mmCIF file of C-alpha atoms and ligand atoms in Angstrom:
data_model
loop_
_atom_site.group_PDB
_atom_site.id
_atom_site.type_symbol
_atom_site.label_atom_id
_atom_site.label_comp_id
_atom_site.label_asym_id
_atom_site.label_seq_id
_atom_site.Cartn_x
_atom_site.Cartn_y
_atom_site.Cartn_z
ATOM 1 C CA MET A 1 -20.387 -32.824 3.536
ATOM 2 C CA GLU A 2 -22.051 -31.885 6.828
ATOM 3 C CA LEU A 3 -19.880 -29.775 9.108
ATOM 4 C CA LYS A 4 -19.549 -31.281 12.600
ATOM 5 C CA ILE A 5 -20.105 -28.615 15.252
ATOM 6 C CA GLY A 6 -19.302 -28.792 18.962
ATOM 7 C CA VAL A 7 -21.262 -26.444 21.242
ATOM 8 C CA ILE A 8 -19.892 -25.323 24.628
ATOM 9 C CA GLY A 9 -22.644 -24.046 26.948
ATOM 10 C CA ILE A 10 -26.159 -25.272 26.330
ATOM 11 C CA GLY A 11 -28.221 -22.638 28.144
ATOM 12 C CA ALA A 12 -30.767 -20.397 26.417
ATOM 13 C CA MET A 13 -28.523 -19.181 23.592
ATOM 14 C CA GLY A 14 -26.690 -22.486 23.120
ATOM 15 C CA ARG A 15 -29.923 -24.428 22.675
ATOM 16 C CA ASP A 16 -31.292 -21.774 20.361
ATOM 17 C CA HIS A 17 -28.226 -22.192 18.118
ATOM 18 C CA VAL A 18 -28.330 -26.007 18.349
ATOM 19 C CA GLU A 19 -31.930 -25.973 17.134
ATOM 20 C CA ARG A 20 -30.983 -23.542 14.379
ATOM 21 C CA ILE A 21 -28.045 -25.673 13.177
ATOM 22 C CA ASN A 22 -29.906 -28.990 13.338
ATOM 23 C CA GLU A 23 -33.273 -27.831 12.036
ATOM 24 C CA ARG A 24 -33.166 -24.556 10.147
ATOM 25 C CA VAL A 25 -29.864 -23.893 8.439
ATOM 26 C CA ASN A 26 -28.047 -26.120 5.949
ATOM 27 C CA GLY A 27 -24.749 -27.924 5.888
ATOM 28 C CA ALA A 28 -23.998 -28.661 9.537
ATOM 29 C CA ASN A 29 -24.928 -30.820 12.503
ATOM 30 C CA VAL A 30 -24.231 -30.551 16.216
ATOM 31 C CA THR A 31 -22.185 -33.653 17.027
ATOM 32 C CA ALA A 32 -20.875 -32.709 20.480
ATOM 33 C CA ILE A 33 -21.821 -30.595 23.472
ATOM 34 C CA SER A 34 -20.205 -29.627 26.751
ATOM 35 C CA ASP A 35 -21.582 -27.818 29.791
ATOM 36 C CA ILE A 36 -20.628 -27.595 33.459
ATOM 37 C CA ASN A 37 -24.163 -28.708 34.289
ATOM 38 C CA LYS A 38 -23.437 -32.384 33.632
ATOM 39 C CA ASP A 39 -26.851 -33.919 34.356
ATOM 40 C CA VAL A 40 -28.807 -31.533 32.196
ATOM 41 C CA ALA A 41 -26.214 -31.687 29.406
ATOM 42 C CA THR A 42 -26.078 -35.497 29.368
ATOM 43 C CA ALA A 43 -29.834 -35.706 28.949
ATOM 44 C CA TYR A 44 -29.806 -33.013 26.276
ATOM 45 C CA ALA A 45 -26.978 -34.749 24.364
ATOM 46 C CA LYS A 46 -29.121 -37.871 24.213
ATOM 47 C CA GLU A 47 -32.090 -35.862 22.985
ATOM 48 C CA ILE A 48 -30.171 -34.355 20.054
ATOM 49 C CA ASN A 49 -28.040 -37.427 19.372
ATOM 50 C CA ALA A 50 -24.717 -35.746 20.192
ATOM 51 C CA THR A 51 -21.769 -36.806 22.351
ATOM 52 C CA PHE A 52 -21.445 -35.178 25.764
ATOM 53 C CA PHE A 53 -17.940 -34.070 26.787
ATOM 54 C CA GLU A 54 -17.421 -33.350 30.452
ATOM 55 C CA ASN A 55 -14.310 -31.400 29.572
ATOM 56 C CA ALA A 56 -14.735 -28.665 26.940
ATOM 57 C CA GLU A 57 -11.067 -28.917 25.960
ATOM 58 C CA ASP A 58 -11.666 -32.547 24.931
ATOM 59 C CA LEU A 59 -14.613 -31.426 22.793
ATOM 60 C CA ILE A 60 -12.408 -28.848 21.060
ATOM 61 C CA ALA A 61 -9.710 -31.461 20.370
ATOM 62 C CA SER A 62 -12.152 -34.160 19.228
ATOM 63 C CA GLU A 63 -11.885 -35.490 15.677
ATOM 64 C CA ASP A 64 -15.660 -35.515 15.628
ATOM 65 C CA VAL A 65 -15.696 -31.690 15.850
ATOM 66 C CA ASP A 66 -14.760 -29.548 12.822
ATOM 67 C CA ALA A 67 -15.707 -26.185 14.330
ATOM 68 C CA VAL A 68 -16.759 -24.872 17.744
ATOM 69 C CA LEU A 69 -19.578 -22.633 18.979
ATOM 70 C CA VAL A 70 -19.001 -20.938 22.349
ATOM 71 C CA THR A 71 -22.204 -20.041 24.197
ATOM 72 C CA SER A 72 -21.064 -20.445 27.786
ATOM 73 C CA TRP A 73 -20.893 -17.609 30.335
ATOM 74 C CA ASP A 74 -18.985 -14.485 29.336
ATOM 75 C CA PRO A 75 -15.837 -14.976 31.512
ATOM 76 C CA THR A 76 -15.194 -18.391 29.888
ATOM 77 C CA HIS A 77 -15.175 -17.172 26.261
ATOM 78 C CA GLU A 78 -11.534 -16.101 26.001
ATOM 79 C CA GLY A 79 -10.077 -19.421 27.206
ATOM 80 C CA TYR A 80 -12.238 -21.571 24.919
ATOM 81 C CA VAL A 81 -11.594 -19.357 21.884
ATOM 82 C CA LEU A 82 -7.814 -19.457 22.449
ATOM 83 C CA GLU A 83 -7.926 -23.232 22.864
ATOM 84 C CA THR A 84 -9.847 -23.629 19.592
ATOM 85 C CA ILE A 85 -7.376 -21.438 17.701
ATOM 86 C CA LYS A 86 -4.593 -23.616 19.093
ATOM 87 C CA HIS A 87 -6.237 -26.548 17.293
ATOM 88 C CA ASN A 88 -6.517 -24.544 14.045
ATOM 89 C CA LYS A 89 -10.318 -24.826 14.100
ATOM 90 C CA HIS A 90 -12.894 -22.161 13.392
ATOM 91 C CA VAL A 91 -14.828 -20.815 16.365
ATOM 92 C CA PHE A 92 -18.038 -18.836 16.584
ATOM 93 C CA CYS A 93 -18.129 -17.024 19.925
ATOM 94 C CA GLU A 94 -21.177 -15.301 21.332
ATOM 95 C CA LYS A 95 -20.631 -11.734 22.430
ATOM 96 C CA PRO A 96 -18.668 -10.479 24.300
ATOM 97 C CA LEU A 97 -15.501 -12.021 22.857
ATOM 98 C CA ALA A 98 -13.834 -11.427 26.240
ATOM 99 C CA LEU A 99 -14.770 -9.423 29.297
ATOM 100 C CA GLU A 100 -11.803 -7.065 29.068
ATOM 101 C CA SER A 101 -10.193 -5.653 25.947
ATOM 102 C CA SER A 102 -6.903 -7.260 27.072
ATOM 103 C CA GLY A 103 -8.590 -10.674 26.655
ATOM 104 C CA CYS A 104 -9.619 -9.718 23.109
ATOM 105 C CA THR A 105 -6.041 -8.599 22.429
ATOM 106 C CA ASN A 106 -4.820 -12.087 23.401
ATOM 107 C CA ILE A 107 -7.212 -13.571 20.836
ATOM 108 C CA VAL A 108 -6.236 -11.063 18.127
ATOM 109 C CA ASN A 109 -2.552 -11.843 18.788
ATOM 110 C CA ALA A 110 -3.197 -15.594 18.538
ATOM 111 C CA GLU A 111 -4.801 -15.114 15.106
ATOM 112 C CA VAL A 112 -2.130 -12.690 13.924
ATOM 113 C CA GLU A 113 0.543 -15.192 14.929
ATOM 114 C CA LYS A 114 -1.088 -17.814 12.681
ATOM 115 C CA ASN A 115 -1.867 -15.146 10.057
ATOM 116 C CA LYS A 116 -5.396 -16.497 9.706
ATOM 117 C CA ARG A 117 -8.906 -15.628 10.883
ATOM 118 C CA PHE A 118 -10.509 -18.388 12.956
ATOM 119 C CA VAL A 119 -12.935 -16.326 15.035
ATOM 120 C CA GLN A 120 -16.372 -14.926 14.332
ATOM 121 C CA VAL A 121 -18.187 -12.963 17.061
ATOM 122 C CA GLY A 122 -21.975 -13.233 17.523
ATOM 123 C CA PHE A 123 -22.890 -9.680 16.542
ATOM 124 C CA MET A 124 -26.033 -10.746 14.692
ATOM 125 C CA ARG A 125 -27.427 -7.283 14.068
ATOM 126 C CA ARG A 126 -25.152 -6.980 11.037
ATOM 127 C CA TYR A 127 -27.401 -9.647 9.471
ATOM 128 C CA ASP A 128 -30.698 -7.897 10.269
ATOM 129 C CA ARG A 129 -32.450 -6.706 7.137
ATOM 130 C CA GLY A 130 -33.349 -3.350 8.695
ATOM 131 C CA TYR A 131 -29.766 -2.462 9.623
ATOM 132 C CA GLU A 132 -28.512 -3.763 6.265
ATOM 133 C CA GLU A 133 -30.904 -1.546 4.334
ATOM 134 C CA ILE A 134 -30.062 1.522 6.415
ATOM 135 C CA LYS A 135 -26.379 0.892 5.708
ATOM 136 C CA ARG A 136 -27.031 0.513 1.998
ATOM 137 C CA GLU A 137 -29.029 3.755 1.920
ATOM 138 C CA LEU A 138 -26.369 5.671 3.860
ATOM 139 C CA GLN A 139 -23.701 4.404 1.472
ATOM 140 C CA THR A 140 -25.520 5.960 -1.496
ATOM 141 C CA GLY A 141 -25.011 9.363 0.143
ATOM 142 C CA SER A 142 -28.511 10.469 -0.894
ATOM 143 C CA LEU A 143 -29.388 11.641 2.621
ATOM 144 C CA GLY A 144 -26.236 13.731 2.997
ATOM 145 C CA GLU A 145 -23.903 13.861 5.955
ATOM 146 C CA THR A 146 -24.804 11.834 9.065
ATOM 147 C CA LEU A 147 -25.288 14.139 12.050
ATOM 148 C CA LEU A 148 -26.910 12.239 14.932
ATOM 149 C CA VAL A 149 -28.098 8.727 15.779
ATOM 150 C CA HIS A 150 -30.865 8.054 18.327
ATOM 151 C CA CYS A 151 -31.091 4.498 19.635
ATOM 152 C CA THR A 152 -33.063 2.581 22.216
ATOM 153 C CA HIS A 153 -32.368 -0.896 23.538
ATOM 154 C CA ARG A 154 -35.296 -1.862 25.756
ATOM 155 C CA ASN A 155 -36.083 -5.218 27.337
ATOM 156 C CA GLU A 156 -39.442 -6.071 28.835
ATOM 157 C CA TYR A 157 -37.751 -7.148 32.077
ATOM 158 C CA VAL A 158 -34.545 -8.709 33.360
ATOM 159 C CA ASP A 159 -33.952 -11.050 36.281
ATOM 160 C CA GLU A 160 -32.399 -10.120 39.642
ATOM 161 C CA SER A 161 -28.897 -11.144 38.574
ATOM 162 C CA TYR A 162 -28.758 -8.383 35.930
ATOM 163 C CA ASN A 163 -26.807 -5.401 37.309
ATOM 164 C CA THR A 164 -25.665 -1.912 36.330
ATOM 165 C CA PRO A 165 -22.433 -2.893 34.459
ATOM 166 C CA MET A 166 -24.352 -5.440 32.349
ATOM 167 C CA ALA A 167 -26.320 -2.638 30.712
ATOM 168 C CA VAL A 168 -23.083 -1.671 28.979
ATOM 169 C CA GLU A 169 -21.221 -4.979 28.679
ATOM 170 C CA ASN A 170 -24.103 -7.291 27.738
ATOM 171 C CA THR A 171 -26.703 -5.003 26.276
ATOM 172 C CA ALA A 172 -25.201 -1.847 24.747
ATOM 173 C CA VAL A 173 -22.380 -3.932 23.232
ATOM 174 C CA HIS A 174 -24.792 -4.837 20.402
ATOM 175 C CA GLU A 175 -25.339 -1.198 19.439
ATOM 176 C CA VAL A 176 -21.634 -0.475 19.876
ATOM 177 C CA ASP A 177 -20.779 -3.043 17.193
ATOM 178 C CA ALA A 178 -23.792 -2.426 14.946
ATOM 179 C CA LEU A 179 -23.224 1.352 14.840
ATOM 180 C CA ARG A 180 -19.492 1.069 14.220
ATOM 181 C CA TRP A 181 -20.325 -1.216 11.296
ATOM 182 C CA LEU A 182 -23.231 0.940 10.109
ATOM 183 C CA LEU A 183 -21.371 4.254 10.165
ATOM 184 C CA GLU A 184 -18.030 2.703 9.136
ATOM 185 C CA GLU A 185 -16.263 4.717 11.816
ATOM 186 C CA ASP A 186 -14.653 4.117 15.182
ATOM 187 C CA PHE A 187 -15.684 5.918 18.369
ATOM 188 C CA VAL A 188 -13.534 8.532 20.081
ATOM 189 C CA THR A 189 -15.383 9.380 23.311
ATOM 190 C CA ALA A 190 -17.898 7.786 25.692
ATOM 191 C CA GLU A 191 -20.139 9.262 28.366
ATOM 192 C CA VAL A 192 -22.773 7.542 30.523
ATOM 193 C CA ARG A 193 -25.543 9.321 32.406
ATOM 194 C CA LEU A 194 -27.394 7.594 35.245
ATOM 195 C CA PRO A 195 -30.634 9.574 35.536
ATOM 196 C CA LYS A 196 -31.873 10.415 39.036
ATOM 197 C CA LYS A 197 -35.326 9.171 38.073
ATOM 198 C CA GLN A 198 -35.462 5.389 37.737
ATOM 199 C CA THR A 199 -38.112 2.768 37.185
ATOM 200 C CA THR A 200 -39.613 1.398 40.416
ATOM 201 C CA ARG A 201 -39.108 -2.089 38.888
ATOM 202 C CA THR A 202 -35.374 -2.051 39.548
ATOM 203 C CA HIS A 203 -33.239 -3.120 42.549
ATOM 204 C CA PRO A 204 -30.215 -1.639 44.408
ATOM 205 C CA ASP A 205 -27.631 -3.203 42.046
ATOM 206 C CA LEU A 206 -29.261 -1.998 38.843
ATOM 207 C CA HIS A 207 -29.535 1.593 37.659
ATOM 208 C CA ASP A 208 -32.349 1.543 35.091
ATOM 209 C CA PRO A 209 -32.599 3.296 32.627
ATOM 210 C CA GLN A 210 -29.160 4.527 31.572
ATOM 211 C CA LEU A 211 -28.145 6.916 28.808
ATOM 212 C CA ILE A 212 -24.962 6.326 26.795
ATOM 213 C CA LEU A 213 -23.416 8.961 24.542
ATOM 214 C CA LEU A 214 -20.777 8.074 21.958
ATOM 215 C CA GLU A 215 -18.983 10.295 19.484
ATOM 216 C CA THR A 216 -17.436 9.017 16.263
ATOM 217 C CA GLU A 217 -14.190 10.107 14.607
ATOM 218 C CA SER A 218 -16.069 12.447 12.234
ATOM 219 C CA GLY A 219 -18.158 13.978 15.041
ATOM 220 C CA THR A 220 -21.469 12.101 14.703
ATOM 221 C CA VAL A 221 -23.042 11.879 18.165
ATOM 222 C CA ILE A 222 -25.048 8.815 19.208
ATOM 223 C CA ASP A 223 -27.436 8.678 22.130
ATOM 224 C CA LEU A 224 -28.427 5.220 23.323
ATOM 225 C CA GLU A 225 -31.109 4.596 25.921
ATOM 226 C CA VAL A 226 -30.704 1.249 27.681
ATOM 227 C CA PHE A 227 -33.886 0.489 29.613
ATOM 228 C CA VAL A 228 -34.112 -3.149 30.608
ATOM 229 C CA ASN A 229 -37.346 -3.175 32.631
ATOM 230 C CA CYS A 230 -39.492 -1.150 30.240
ATOM 231 C CA GLN A 231 -42.439 -3.564 30.728
ATOM 232 C CA PHE A 232 -43.868 -3.397 27.208
ATOM 233 C CA GLY A 233 -41.553 -5.672 25.220
ATOM 234 C CA TYR A 234 -38.199 -5.889 23.442
ATOM 235 C CA ASP A 235 -37.968 -2.579 21.648
ATOM 236 C CA ILE A 236 -34.992 -1.825 19.419
ATOM 237 C CA ASN A 237 -34.845 1.493 17.626
ATOM 238 C CA CYS A 238 -32.171 3.190 15.575
ATOM 239 C CA LYS A 239 -32.799 6.498 13.801
ATOM 240 C CA VAL A 240 -30.020 8.122 11.814
ATOM 241 C CA VAL A 241 -30.480 11.861 11.354
ATOM 242 C CA CYS A 242 -28.762 13.180 8.239
ATOM 243 C CA GLU A 243 -28.537 16.609 6.644
ATOM 244 C CA GLN A 244 -31.260 15.840 4.104
ATOM 245 C CA GLY A 245 -33.413 13.314 5.902
ATOM 246 C CA GLU A 246 -33.771 10.642 8.528
ATOM 247 C CA ILE A 247 -33.647 6.863 8.190
ATOM 248 C CA GLY A 248 -34.586 4.375 10.886
ATOM 249 C CA LEU A 249 -35.514 0.796 11.784
ATOM 250 C CA THR A 250 -39.105 -0.362 11.909
ATOM 251 C CA ASN A 251 -40.086 -3.343 14.008
ATOM 252 C CA PRO A 252 -40.585 -6.336 11.725
ATOM 253 C CA THR A 253 -44.220 -7.050 12.548
ATOM 254 C CA TYR A 254 -46.277 -9.027 10.104
ATOM 255 C CA TYR A 255 -49.798 -8.178 11.207
ATOM 256 C CA SER A 256 -51.827 -5.532 13.036
ATOM 257 C CA VAL A 257 -55.046 -5.803 15.029
ATOM 258 C CA LYS A 258 -57.892 -3.311 14.753
ATOM 259 C CA THR A 259 -60.469 -3.350 17.497
ATOM 260 C CA GLU A 260 -62.357 -0.857 19.693
ATOM 261 C CA ARG A 261 -61.102 2.082 17.621
ATOM 262 C CA LYS A 262 -57.489 1.004 18.100
ATOM 263 C CA ASP A 263 -54.984 -0.200 15.518
ATOM 264 C CA SER A 264 -52.144 -2.078 17.188
ATOM 265 C CA THR A 265 -49.018 -3.953 16.133
ATOM 266 C CA ARG A 266 -47.038 -6.411 18.184
ATOM 267 C CA VAL A 267 -43.848 -5.495 20.075
ATOM 268 C CA PRO A 268 -41.529 -8.566 20.106
ATOM 269 C CA SER A 269 -41.122 -10.315 23.453
ATOM 270 C CA ASP A 270 -37.368 -10.803 23.273
ATOM 271 C CA TRP A 271 -34.268 -10.831 21.082
ATOM 272 C CA LYS A 272 -34.883 -14.378 19.880
ATOM 273 C CA GLU A 273 -38.142 -13.292 18.293
ATOM 274 C CA ARG A 274 -36.955 -9.889 17.061
ATOM 275 C CA PHE A 275 -33.725 -11.111 15.466
ATOM 276 C CA ILE A 276 -34.627 -14.683 14.476
ATOM 277 C CA SER A 277 -33.896 -14.138 10.774
ATOM 278 C CA ALA A 278 -30.651 -12.338 11.582
ATOM 279 C CA TYR A 279 -29.439 -15.252 13.772
ATOM 280 C CA ASP A 280 -30.352 -17.741 11.028
ATOM 281 C CA ARG A 281 -28.468 -15.827 8.341
ATOM 282 C CA GLU A 282 -25.534 -15.231 10.673
ATOM 283 C CA LEU A 283 -25.056 -18.961 11.286
ATOM 284 C CA GLN A 284 -25.784 -20.018 7.704
ATOM 285 C CA LEU A 285 -23.100 -17.664 6.368
ATOM 286 C CA TRP A 286 -20.686 -18.736 9.112
ATOM 287 C CA ILE A 287 -21.160 -22.418 8.216
ATOM 288 C CA ASP A 288 -20.721 -21.658 4.505
ATOM 289 C CA GLY A 289 -17.592 -19.635 5.321
ATOM 290 C CA VAL A 290 -16.065 -22.349 7.510
ATOM 291 C CA LYS A 291 -16.593 -24.904 4.744
ATOM 292 C CA GLN A 292 -14.645 -22.670 2.375
ATOM 293 C CA ASP A 293 -12.088 -21.959 5.112
ATOM 294 C CA HIS A 294 -12.846 -18.239 4.639
ATOM 295 C CA ILE A 295 -15.030 -16.422 7.161
ATOM 296 C CA THR A 296 -16.165 -12.846 6.603
ATOM 297 C CA GLY A 297 -18.398 -12.056 9.612
ATOM 298 C CA PRO A 298 -17.561 -9.894 12.671
ATOM 299 C CA SER A 299 -13.919 -10.593 13.500
ATOM 300 C CA ALA A 300 -11.821 -10.825 16.638
ATOM 301 C CA TRP A 301 -10.771 -7.250 15.821
ATOM 302 C CA ASP A 302 -14.443 -6.187 15.888
ATOM 303 C CA GLY A 303 -14.762 -7.989 19.226
ATOM 304 C CA TYR A 304 -11.710 -6.062 20.489
ATOM 305 C CA MET A 305 -13.080 -2.690 19.276
ATOM 306 C CA ALA A 306 -16.438 -3.383 20.942
ATOM 307 C CA SER A 307 -14.687 -4.311 24.142
ATOM 308 C CA VAL A 308 -12.451 -1.202 24.161
ATOM 309 C CA THR A 309 -15.586 0.888 23.707
ATOM 310 C CA THR A 310 -17.653 -0.830 26.401
ATOM 311 C CA ASN A 311 -14.691 -0.685 28.806
ATOM 312 C CA ALA A 312 -14.562 3.096 28.165
ATOM 313 C CA CYS A 313 -18.322 3.338 28.786
ATOM 314 C CA SER A 314 -17.890 1.534 32.118
ATOM 315 C CA GLU A 315 -15.105 3.928 33.097
ATOM 316 C CA ALA A 316 -17.280 6.886 32.055
ATOM 317 C CA ARG A 317 -20.199 5.592 34.118
ATOM 318 C CA ASP A 318 -18.046 5.108 37.224
ATOM 319 C CA SER A 319 -16.166 8.401 36.911
ATOM 320 C CA GLY A 320 -19.019 10.564 35.606
ATOM 321 C CA LYS A 321 -16.551 11.928 33.021
ATOM 322 C CA ILE A 322 -16.295 11.913 29.240
ATOM 323 C CA VAL A 323 -13.689 9.227 28.496
ATOM 324 C CA ASP A 324 -11.428 9.096 25.436
ATOM 325 C CA ILE A 325 -11.529 5.762 23.612
ATOM 326 C CA LYS A 326 -8.041 4.560 22.709
ATOM 327 C CA PHE A 327 -7.201 1.499 20.657
ATOM 328 C CA GLU A 328 -4.197 -0.240 19.130
ATOM 329 C CA SER A 329 -3.550 0.063 15.397
ATOM 330 C CA LYS A 330 -5.372 -2.494 13.278
ATOM 331 C CA PRO A 331 -3.253 -5.502 12.275
ATOM 332 C CA GLU A 332 -2.879 -6.171 8.535
ATOM 333 C CA LEU A 333 -4.914 -9.418 8.910
ATOM 334 C CA TYR A 334 -8.120 -7.433 9.496
ATOM 335 C CA LYS A 335 -7.712 -4.708 6.859
HETATM 336 P P1 LIG B 401 -27.270 -19.217 30.125
HETATM 337 O O1 LIG B 401 -26.882 -18.964 31.543
HETATM 338 O O2 LIG B 401 -28.698 -19.539 29.805
HETATM 339 O O3 LIG B 401 -26.380 -20.410 29.536
HETATM 340 C C1 LIG B 401 -24.997 -20.501 29.709
HETATM 341 C C2 LIG B 401 -24.640 -21.982 29.803
HETATM 342 O O4 LIG B 401 -23.205 -22.101 29.859
HETATM 343 C C3 LIG B 401 -25.192 -22.670 31.058
HETATM 344 O O5 LIG B 401 -25.848 -23.865 30.690
HETATM 345 C C4 LIG B 401 -23.940 -22.936 31.907
HETATM 346 O O6 LIG B 401 -24.075 -24.098 32.710
HETATM 347 C C5 LIG B 401 -22.880 -23.083 30.825
HETATM 348 N N1 LIG B 401 -21.523 -22.830 31.287
HETATM 349 C C6 LIG B 401 -21.095 -21.857 32.109
HETATM 350 N N2 LIG B 401 -19.774 -21.930 32.287
HETATM 351 C C7 LIG B 401 -19.334 -22.972 31.545
HETATM 352 C C8 LIG B 401 -18.053 -23.532 31.303
HETATM 353 N N3 LIG B 401 -16.949 -23.056 31.885
HETATM 354 N N4 LIG B 401 -17.979 -24.574 30.436
HETATM 355 C C9 LIG B 401 -19.081 -25.077 29.852
HETATM 356 N N5 LIG B 401 -20.322 -24.582 30.061
HETATM 357 C C10 LIG B 401 -20.449 -23.548 30.891
HETATM 358 O O7 LIG B 401 -26.798 -17.938 29.303
HETATM 359 P P2 LIG B 401 -27.248 -17.515 27.822
HETATM 360 O O8 LIG B 401 -28.306 -16.497 27.902
HETATM 361 O O9 LIG B 401 -27.465 -18.727 27.015
HETATM 362 O O10 LIG B 401 -25.927 -16.751 27.312
HETATM 363 C C11 LIG B 401 -24.811 -17.470 26.853
HETATM 364 C C12 LIG B 401 -23.905 -16.512 26.090
HETATM 365 O O11 LIG B 401 -24.593 -15.991 24.959
HETATM 366 C C13 LIG B 401 -23.459 -15.307 26.908
HETATM 367 O O12 LIG B 401 -22.115 -15.032 26.623
HETATM 368 C C14 LIG B 401 -24.343 -14.178 26.422
HETATM 369 O O13 LIG B 401 -23.727 -12.918 26.508
HETATM 370 C C15 LIG B 401 -24.587 -14.570 24.970
HETATM 371 N N6 LIG B 401 -25.877 -14.099 24.448
HETATM 372 C C16 LIG B 401 -25.912 -13.519 23.215
HETATM 373 C C17 LIG B 401 -27.078 -13.037 22.711
HETATM 374 C C18 LIG B 401 -27.098 -12.383 21.359
HETATM 375 O O14 LIG B 401 -28.059 -11.706 21.052
HETATM 376 N N7 LIG B 401 -26.121 -12.556 20.502
HETATM 377 C C19 LIG B 401 -28.342 -13.120 23.441
HETATM 378 C C20 LIG B 401 -28.214 -13.816 24.707
HETATM 379 C C21 LIG B 401 -27.030 -14.270 25.176
#
């Protein structure tokens, strides 16, 4: 039986997921969409043969929707996720789960009250083959104790609406979740440096680049460069330095060009290209999980932990201090 999915927010990410569900992964179809941009959404609904709902709450309640995908703007996530839980339906929510950790706590409490997981958060890096293989290798213990992790998160460019806080809340949040999952540890402190030297490609509301430092419970220190106007492409790196070796991501490029005494490989243009296989696997496993009424991907608790950490990073950036990261104890549901 095909799972009937309702999608709220059909911008860049929403459409990407609609295409994925309807054309690339198995077992589901998008039957309903909702977006505040009524004209565009009505036309798009026709194009994909789905029903347009002016009111997202009606989409969530509809009998023609088995599960919901939330890809609207960040501040709207919490309300739509809570509404979906109220209807006892599964919901896949793009990151961040909520803007503030208190919003994530509301969602965690709603699940705990029903003693069931309904929520999966769109942390797709956990489904990237590179990260998965690093995790597997670290778990064997063959490289010894993990000491340091060096990461970069670089975008070719961002538009004028992208500002300083977004570097933490929208961008670094991916590393925050992926590294917590990779190292199987929570973070204890956060620090953010805003270097005096910036790219000339930025504007008054965006400090670019930024350097984020996180420390884990066991003392592993992570440095993360977020540089969103790097000009040369979407460049994701993660190198884990261990006592007996180093292990790191390579860019998944499938060809190289040799010409004029140069040998070059492609740098992806954006996240959709770099993580396409990860997004596909993420949604396929979510759909399979929903059908079995048992989801195993990043949980509301993971969304909460990411949010606590990014909130601490924001405080560290604004205060210039090293900030302790404090979180509630993990409910039994997520253990
Ligand atoms: P976008 O601006 O292209 O699209 C958002 C859409 O949501 C727009 O069509 C807008 O009209 C609609 N919308 C806004 N408020 C709404 C509301 N209250 N009800 C219904 N529709 C509403 O943004 P984009 O890039 O598609 O991002 C969407 C979400 O996906 C964001 O939360 C973002 O953080 C996340 N995202 C995740 C990525 C990942 O790698 N996992 C990558 C890019 C975005």
